[in-house]
Amino acid sequence: MNLKDLSLKLGLSPTTVSRALNGYPEVSAATRERVMAAARLYNYQPNTRAIRLATGRAMAVGHVIPVETRHEIVNPIFADFIAGAGETYSKAGYDLILSIVPDGDEARVYREMKSRGNVDGVIVHSPKQDDFRIKLLHEIKMPFVVHGRATGAGHPYSWVDVNNRRAFRRATDFLLDLGHSRIGLVNGLEFMDFAIRRRTGYQEALTARNVGVDCQLMRSIEMTEGLGYQAVREMLALPAPPTAFLLSSMIIALGARRAIDEAGLRIGRDISVIIHDDDLSYMKNGGDVPIFTATRSSVREAGRLAAAMLLETIATPAAAPSNRLLEAELIIGQSTGPAPQRP
């Protein structure tokens, strides 16, 4: 069965059926589900070779990761994003090409992708302030979507991001409401745009409550278990240690928990902890009752949205850039409680 036959059975135009199968956001959920059910019923599979010949497209999307961020490959956050994006690509008959490139070679790789025509578009990961990739991709006319935002970029661009500033302001406010005034922030690397926004939210909440911002209580690290352990251990050794921590990832939290246990403290009683991004497929935050209080966002859903946005950009390159800002939900777990009374 081809696309035209499936369209006739559904009484829909081939364009609508194609967009529903490709996950484009303007197709209603009811129509998409109807089309997907019919595709399963009739075992419809897009003819990728025919699409390539008819459209001149490569039917592939690129993800370029420099070696300097190689830890991102094994990060469950990256894995969930790729899983969500891959679901959308697969439904649309697209392949995913993941390229690990030497540091400083990203520009060359993007230009080669464009000249060879082996991808129809790319998703940009881990944007920095004034990210050079946005200008470059505009120059070479490569369709792209950014996972995150790049403050200071001089060109409009499509992006999907979580509201990091608001999430961390809300989390800090929650700890302040519990009576904590010594709140440690263990953030991601602060040349990354998301980390800058998280620090901003944290500082805004403290300033609004007339709580001083103490540089001793802030760390900017690569988000690994070992560095999370080291950062929390150092802050707990201060003469006036934190009574609460705001941590940028579940992975940092694993190291933080080790440092807190070594100090003979109990999370939720002696120390409060809030983490970010706990909605991960392979690293669950407990069962019915979450272990950690968390600002929750689905990275897998962000992958689906970014992939659908990119496929729409590829299909209609003249369209204006699209933006999608997702809000994180504050989930109350067992890791937070009132600030302990200390001499």
Coordinates of C-alpha atoms in Angstrom, one line a residue:
M1 CA 0.0 0.0 0.0
N2 CA 1.3 3.5 -0.9
L3 CA 0.5 6.9 0.6
K4 CA -2.2 7.6 -2.0
D5 CA -4.0 4.3 -1.2
L6 CA -3.9 5.0 2.5
S7 CA -5.2 8.5 2.0
L8 CA -8.1 7.2 0.0
K9 CA -9.1 4.7 2.7
L10 CA -9.0 7.5 5.3
G11 CA -10.8 10.1 3.1
L12 CA -7.9 12.6 3.8
S13 CA -5.5 14.3 1.5
P14 CA -2.0 12.8 1.0
T15 CA -0.5 15.9 2.5
T16 CA -2.5 15.6 5.7
V17 CA -1.7 11.9 6.0
S18 CA 2.0 12.6 5.4
R19 CA 2.1 15.3 8.0
A20 CA 0.2 13.1 10.6
L21 CA 2.7 10.3 10.0
N22 CA 5.6 12.8 10.3
G23 CA 4.4 14.2 13.7
Y24 CA 3.8 17.8 12.5
P25 CA 2.3 19.7 15.4
E26 CA -0.5 21.4 13.3
V27 CA -2.2 18.1 12.8
S28 CA -4.8 17.4 15.6
A29 CA -4.2 14.6 18.0
A30 CA -7.4 12.8 16.9
T31 CA -6.4 12.9 13.2
R32 CA -2.9 11.8 14.0
E33 CA -4.1 8.8 16.1
R34 CA -6.6 7.9 13.3
V35 CA -3.9 7.9 10.7
M36 CA -1.4 6.0 12.8
A37 CA -4.0 3.4 13.6
A38 CA -4.8 2.9 9.9
A39 CA -1.1 2.7 9.1
R40 CA -0.7 -0.1 11.6
L41 CA -3.8 -1.8 10.4
Y42 CA -2.7 -1.9 6.8
N43 CA 1.0 -2.3 7.6
Y44 CA 1.8 0.9 5.7
Q45 CA 5.6 1.7 5.5
P46 CA 6.8 4.8 3.8
N47 CA 8.9 4.0 0.7
T48 CA 12.1 5.9 1.7
R49 CA 13.8 5.3 -1.6
A50 CA 10.8 6.6 -3.6
I51 CA 10.7 9.7 -1.4
R52 CA 14.4 10.4 -1.9
L53 CA 14.0 10.1 -5.7
A54 CA 10.8 12.2 -5.7
T55 CA 12.0 15.0 -3.4
G56 CA 15.7 15.0 -3.8
R57 CA 16.0 14.7 0.0
A58 CA 18.5 12.6 1.9
M59 CA 15.7 11.5 4.4
A60 CA 18.2 11.8 7.2
V61 CA 18.8 14.2 10.1
G62 CA 22.2 15.0 11.6
H63 CA 23.3 15.3 15.3
V64 CA 26.9 16.5 15.6
I65 CA 28.7 16.1 19.0
P66 CA 32.2 17.3 19.5
V67 CA 34.7 15.1 21.4
E68 CA 34.9 17.7 24.2
T69 CA 31.3 16.9 25.2
R70 CA 31.7 13.1 24.7
H71 CA 30.2 12.5 28.2
E72 CA 27.0 13.7 26.7
I73 CA 26.7 10.4 24.7
V74 CA 26.4 8.3 27.9
N75 CA 24.3 10.9 29.7
P76 CA 20.7 9.6 30.2
I77 CA 19.4 13.1 29.4
F78 CA 21.0 13.0 25.9
A79 CA 19.8 9.4 25.5
D80 CA 16.2 10.3 26.3
F81 CA 16.3 13.2 23.9
I82 CA 17.6 11.0 21.1
A83 CA 15.0 8.3 21.9
G84 CA 12.2 10.9 21.6
A85 CA 13.6 12.4 18.4
G86 CA 14.2 9.0 16.9
E87 CA 10.5 8.0 17.4
T88 CA 9.5 11.0 15.3
Y89 CA 12.2 10.4 12.6
S90 CA 11.2 6.7 12.3
K91 CA 7.5 7.5 11.8
A92 CA 8.5 9.9 9.0
G93 CA 10.9 7.5 7.3
Y94 CA 14.0 9.5 8.3
D95 CA 17.3 8.1 9.5
L96 CA 19.4 9.6 12.3
I97 CA 23.1 10.2 11.7
L98 CA 25.1 10.8 14.8
S99 CA 28.6 12.3 14.2
I100 CA 31.3 12.5 16.9
V101 CA 33.8 15.0 15.6
P102 CA 37.2 16.4 16.9
D103 CA 37.1 19.6 18.9
G104 CA 37.0 22.7 16.7
D105 CA 35.8 20.6 13.7
E106 CA 32.1 21.3 13.9
A107 CA 32.1 24.1 11.3
R108 CA 33.9 21.8 8.8
V109 CA 31.5 18.9 9.4
Y110 CA 28.4 21.1 9.0
R111 CA 29.8 22.5 5.7
E112 CA 30.6 18.9 4.5
M113 CA 27.1 17.7 5.4
K114 CA 25.6 20.5 3.4
S115 CA 27.9 20.0 0.3
R116 CA 27.4 16.2 0.3
G117 CA 23.7 16.5 0.9
N118 CA 23.7 13.5 3.2
V119 CA 21.3 15.1 5.7
D120 CA 18.3 17.4 5.2
G121 CA 18.8 19.2 8.5
V122 CA 20.4 19.1 11.9
I123 CA 19.6 19.5 15.6
V124 CA 22.1 21.7 17.6
H125 CA 22.8 20.5 21.1
S126 CA 24.2 22.3 24.2
P127 CA 24.0 25.9 22.8
K128 CA 26.3 28.5 24.3
Q129 CA 25.9 32.2 24.5
D130 CA 26.2 33.8 21.0
D131 CA 26.6 30.3 19.6
F132 CA 28.6 30.4 16.3
R133 CA 26.7 27.5 14.9
I134 CA 23.5 29.5 14.5
K135 CA 25.2 32.0 12.2
L136 CA 27.0 29.3 10.3
L137 CA 23.9 27.2 9.7
H138 CA 22.1 30.3 8.4
E139 CA 25.0 31.1 6.1
I140 CA 25.1 27.6 4.5
K141 CA 21.3 27.4 4.5
M142 CA 21.1 24.2 6.5
P143 CA 17.7 23.7 8.2
F144 CA 18.2 23.3 11.9
V145 CA 16.5 23.4 15.3
V146 CA 18.3 24.2 18.6
H147 CA 17.7 22.1 21.7
G148 CA 17.9 25.0 24.1
R149 CA 18.5 28.7 23.5
A150 CA 21.6 30.8 22.7
T151 CA 21.4 34.3 24.2
G152 CA 23.0 36.9 22.0
A153 CA 22.5 35.0 18.7
G154 CA 22.1 37.6 16.0
H155 CA 19.8 35.6 13.8
P156 CA 16.2 34.2 14.5
Y157 CA 16.1 30.5 14.8
S158 CA 13.8 27.6 15.8
W159 CA 14.3 26.2 19.3
V160 CA 12.7 23.9 22.0
D161 CA 13.7 24.7 25.6
V162 CA 12.6 24.3 29.1
N163 CA 12.1 27.4 31.2
N164 CA 15.3 26.9 33.2
R165 CA 15.2 30.4 34.9
R166 CA 11.7 29.9 36.2
A167 CA 12.3 26.3 37.3
F168 CA 15.3 27.3 39.4
R169 CA 13.7 30.4 40.8
R170 CA 10.6 28.3 41.8
A171 CA 12.8 25.6 43.4
T172 CA 14.9 28.2 45.3
D173 CA 11.6 29.9 46.5
F174 CA 10.4 26.6 47.8
L175 CA 13.6 26.1 49.9
L176 CA 13.3 29.6 51.2
D177 CA 9.7 29.0 52.2
L178 CA 11.0 26.0 54.2
G179 CA 13.3 28.4 56.1
H180 CA 16.6 27.7 54.3
S181 CA 18.9 30.6 53.8
R182 CA 22.1 28.8 53.1
I183 CA 21.3 27.1 49.7
G184 CA 24.1 25.6 47.7
L185 CA 23.8 25.6 43.9
V186 CA 25.7 22.9 41.9
N187 CA 25.2 24.0 38.3
G188 CA 26.3 22.9 34.9
L189 CA 29.1 24.6 33.1
E190 CA 28.2 28.3 32.9
F191 CA 29.3 29.0 29.4
M192 CA 26.3 26.9 28.5
D193 CA 23.1 28.9 28.1
F194 CA 20.9 26.7 30.2
A195 CA 23.3 26.9 33.2
I196 CA 23.4 30.7 32.9
R197 CA 19.6 30.8 33.1
R198 CA 19.5 28.5 36.1
R199 CA 21.9 30.6 38.0
T200 CA 19.9 33.7 37.2
G201 CA 16.7 32.1 38.6
Y202 CA 18.5 31.0 41.7
Q203 CA 20.0 34.5 42.3
E204 CA 16.7 36.3 41.5
A205 CA 14.9 34.2 44.2
L206 CA 17.6 35.0 46.8
T207 CA 17.7 38.7 46.0
A208 CA 13.9 39.0 46.1
R209 CA 13.9 37.7 49.7
N210 CA 16.9 39.9 50.7
V211 CA 19.1 36.8 51.1
G212 CA 22.7 37.5 50.2
V213 CA 24.3 35.7 47.2
D214 CA 27.3 33.9 48.5
C215 CA 29.9 32.8 45.9
Q216 CA 31.1 30.1 48.2
L217 CA 27.8 28.3 47.8
M218 CA 27.9 28.1 44.0
R219 CA 29.7 25.6 41.8
S220 CA 29.8 25.3 38.0
I221 CA 30.9 21.8 36.9
E222 CA 30.6 19.2 34.2
M223 CA 27.5 17.2 35.3
T224 CA 29.2 13.9 36.5
E225 CA 28.8 11.9 39.7
G226 CA 32.4 12.4 40.8
L227 CA 32.3 16.2 40.4
G228 CA 29.0 16.4 42.1
Y229 CA 30.4 14.5 45.1
Q230 CA 33.4 16.8 45.2
A231 CA 31.4 20.0 45.0
V232 CA 29.0 19.1 47.8
R233 CA 31.7 17.7 50.0
E234 CA 33.6 21.0 49.7
M235 CA 30.5 23.1 50.6
L236 CA 29.6 20.9 53.6
A237 CA 33.1 21.5 54.9
L238 CA 32.6 25.3 55.0
P239 CA 32.4 27.0 58.5
A240 CA 28.8 27.9 57.6
P241 CA 27.7 25.0 55.3
P242 CA 24.5 24.9 53.3
T243 CA 21.3 23.4 54.8
A244 CA 20.0 22.8 51.3
F245 CA 21.2 22.1 47.8
L246 CA 19.8 22.8 44.3
L247 CA 21.4 20.4 41.9
S248 CA 21.3 20.6 38.1
S249 CA 20.9 16.9 37.3
M250 CA 20.1 13.5 38.6
I251 CA 23.7 12.4 38.0
I252 CA 25.1 15.2 40.2
A253 CA 22.6 14.1 42.8
L254 CA 24.1 10.7 43.0
G255 CA 27.5 12.2 43.9
A256 CA 25.8 14.7 46.3
R257 CA 24.1 11.8 48.1
R258 CA 27.4 10.1 48.6
A259 CA 29.0 13.2 50.1
I260 CA 26.0 13.8 52.4
D261 CA 26.0 10.2 53.6
E262 CA 29.8 10.4 54.3
A263 CA 29.1 13.6 56.4
G264 CA 26.7 11.5 58.6
L265 CA 23.8 13.6 57.5
R266 CA 20.3 12.5 56.4
I267 CA 18.7 13.9 53.3
G268 CA 15.3 15.4 54.0
R269 CA 16.0 15.9 57.7
D270 CA 19.5 17.4 58.1
I271 CA 19.9 18.5 54.5
S272 CA 17.3 19.3 51.8
V273 CA 18.0 18.6 48.1
I274 CA 16.2 19.5 44.9
I275 CA 17.2 18.2 41.6
H276 CA 16.4 19.0 37.9
D277 CA 15.4 16.6 35.1
D278 CA 14.2 13.6 37.0
D279 CA 11.8 12.3 34.3
L280 CA 14.3 9.9 32.7
S281 CA 13.5 6.5 31.2
Y282 CA 16.5 4.6 32.6
M283 CA 17.0 6.5 35.9
K284 CA 13.8 6.8 37.8
N285 CA 13.3 9.1 40.8
G286 CA 11.7 6.4 43.0
G287 CA 8.2 4.9 42.6
D288 CA 4.9 6.3 43.6
V289 CA 6.6 8.7 46.1
P290 CA 9.6 10.4 44.5
I291 CA 13.0 10.1 46.3
F292 CA 14.0 13.6 45.4
T293 CA 12.0 16.8 45.2
A294 CA 12.6 17.8 41.6
T295 CA 11.8 20.3 38.8
R296 CA 10.5 17.8 36.3
S297 CA 10.6 18.0 32.6
S298 CA 10.4 15.3 30.0
V299 CA 13.5 15.3 27.8
R300 CA 12.0 12.6 25.6
E301 CA 9.1 14.8 24.9
A302 CA 11.5 17.7 24.1
G303 CA 13.2 15.3 21.6
R304 CA 9.9 14.5 19.9
L305 CA 9.0 18.2 19.7
A306 CA 12.4 19.3 18.3
A307 CA 12.4 16.5 15.7
A308 CA 8.8 17.4 14.5
M309 CA 9.8 21.1 14.4
L310 CA 12.9 20.2 12.3
L311 CA 10.9 18.1 9.8
E312 CA 8.4 20.9 9.4
T313 CA 11.3 23.3 8.7
I314 CA 12.7 20.9 6.1
A315 CA 9.3 20.6 4.5
T316 CA 8.6 24.4 4.5
P317 CA 12.0 26.1 4.6
A318 CA 10.5 29.6 4.0
A319 CA 8.3 29.4 7.1
A320 CA 9.2 31.7 10.1
P321 CA 11.2 30.1 12.9
S322 CA 9.2 28.3 15.6
N323 CA 9.8 28.4 19.4
R324 CA 8.5 26.2 22.1
L325 CA 9.1 27.0 25.8
L326 CA 8.3 24.1 28.2
E327 CA 7.5 24.7 31.8
A328 CA 9.0 22.4 34.5
E329 CA 6.8 21.0 37.2
L330 CA 7.8 21.1 40.8
I331 CA 7.5 17.5 42.2
I332 CA 7.6 17.1 46.0
G333 CA 9.6 14.1 47.2
Q334 CA 11.3 12.8 50.3
S335 CA 14.5 14.9 50.0
T336 CA 13.2 18.3 51.4
G337 CA 12.1 19.5 54.8
P338 CA 12.3 22.5 57.1
A339 CA 15.6 24.0 57.7
P340 CA 17.3 22.4 60.8
Q341 CA 18.0 24.6 63.8
R342 CA 21.7 25.0 64.1
P343 CA 23.8 26.9 66.7

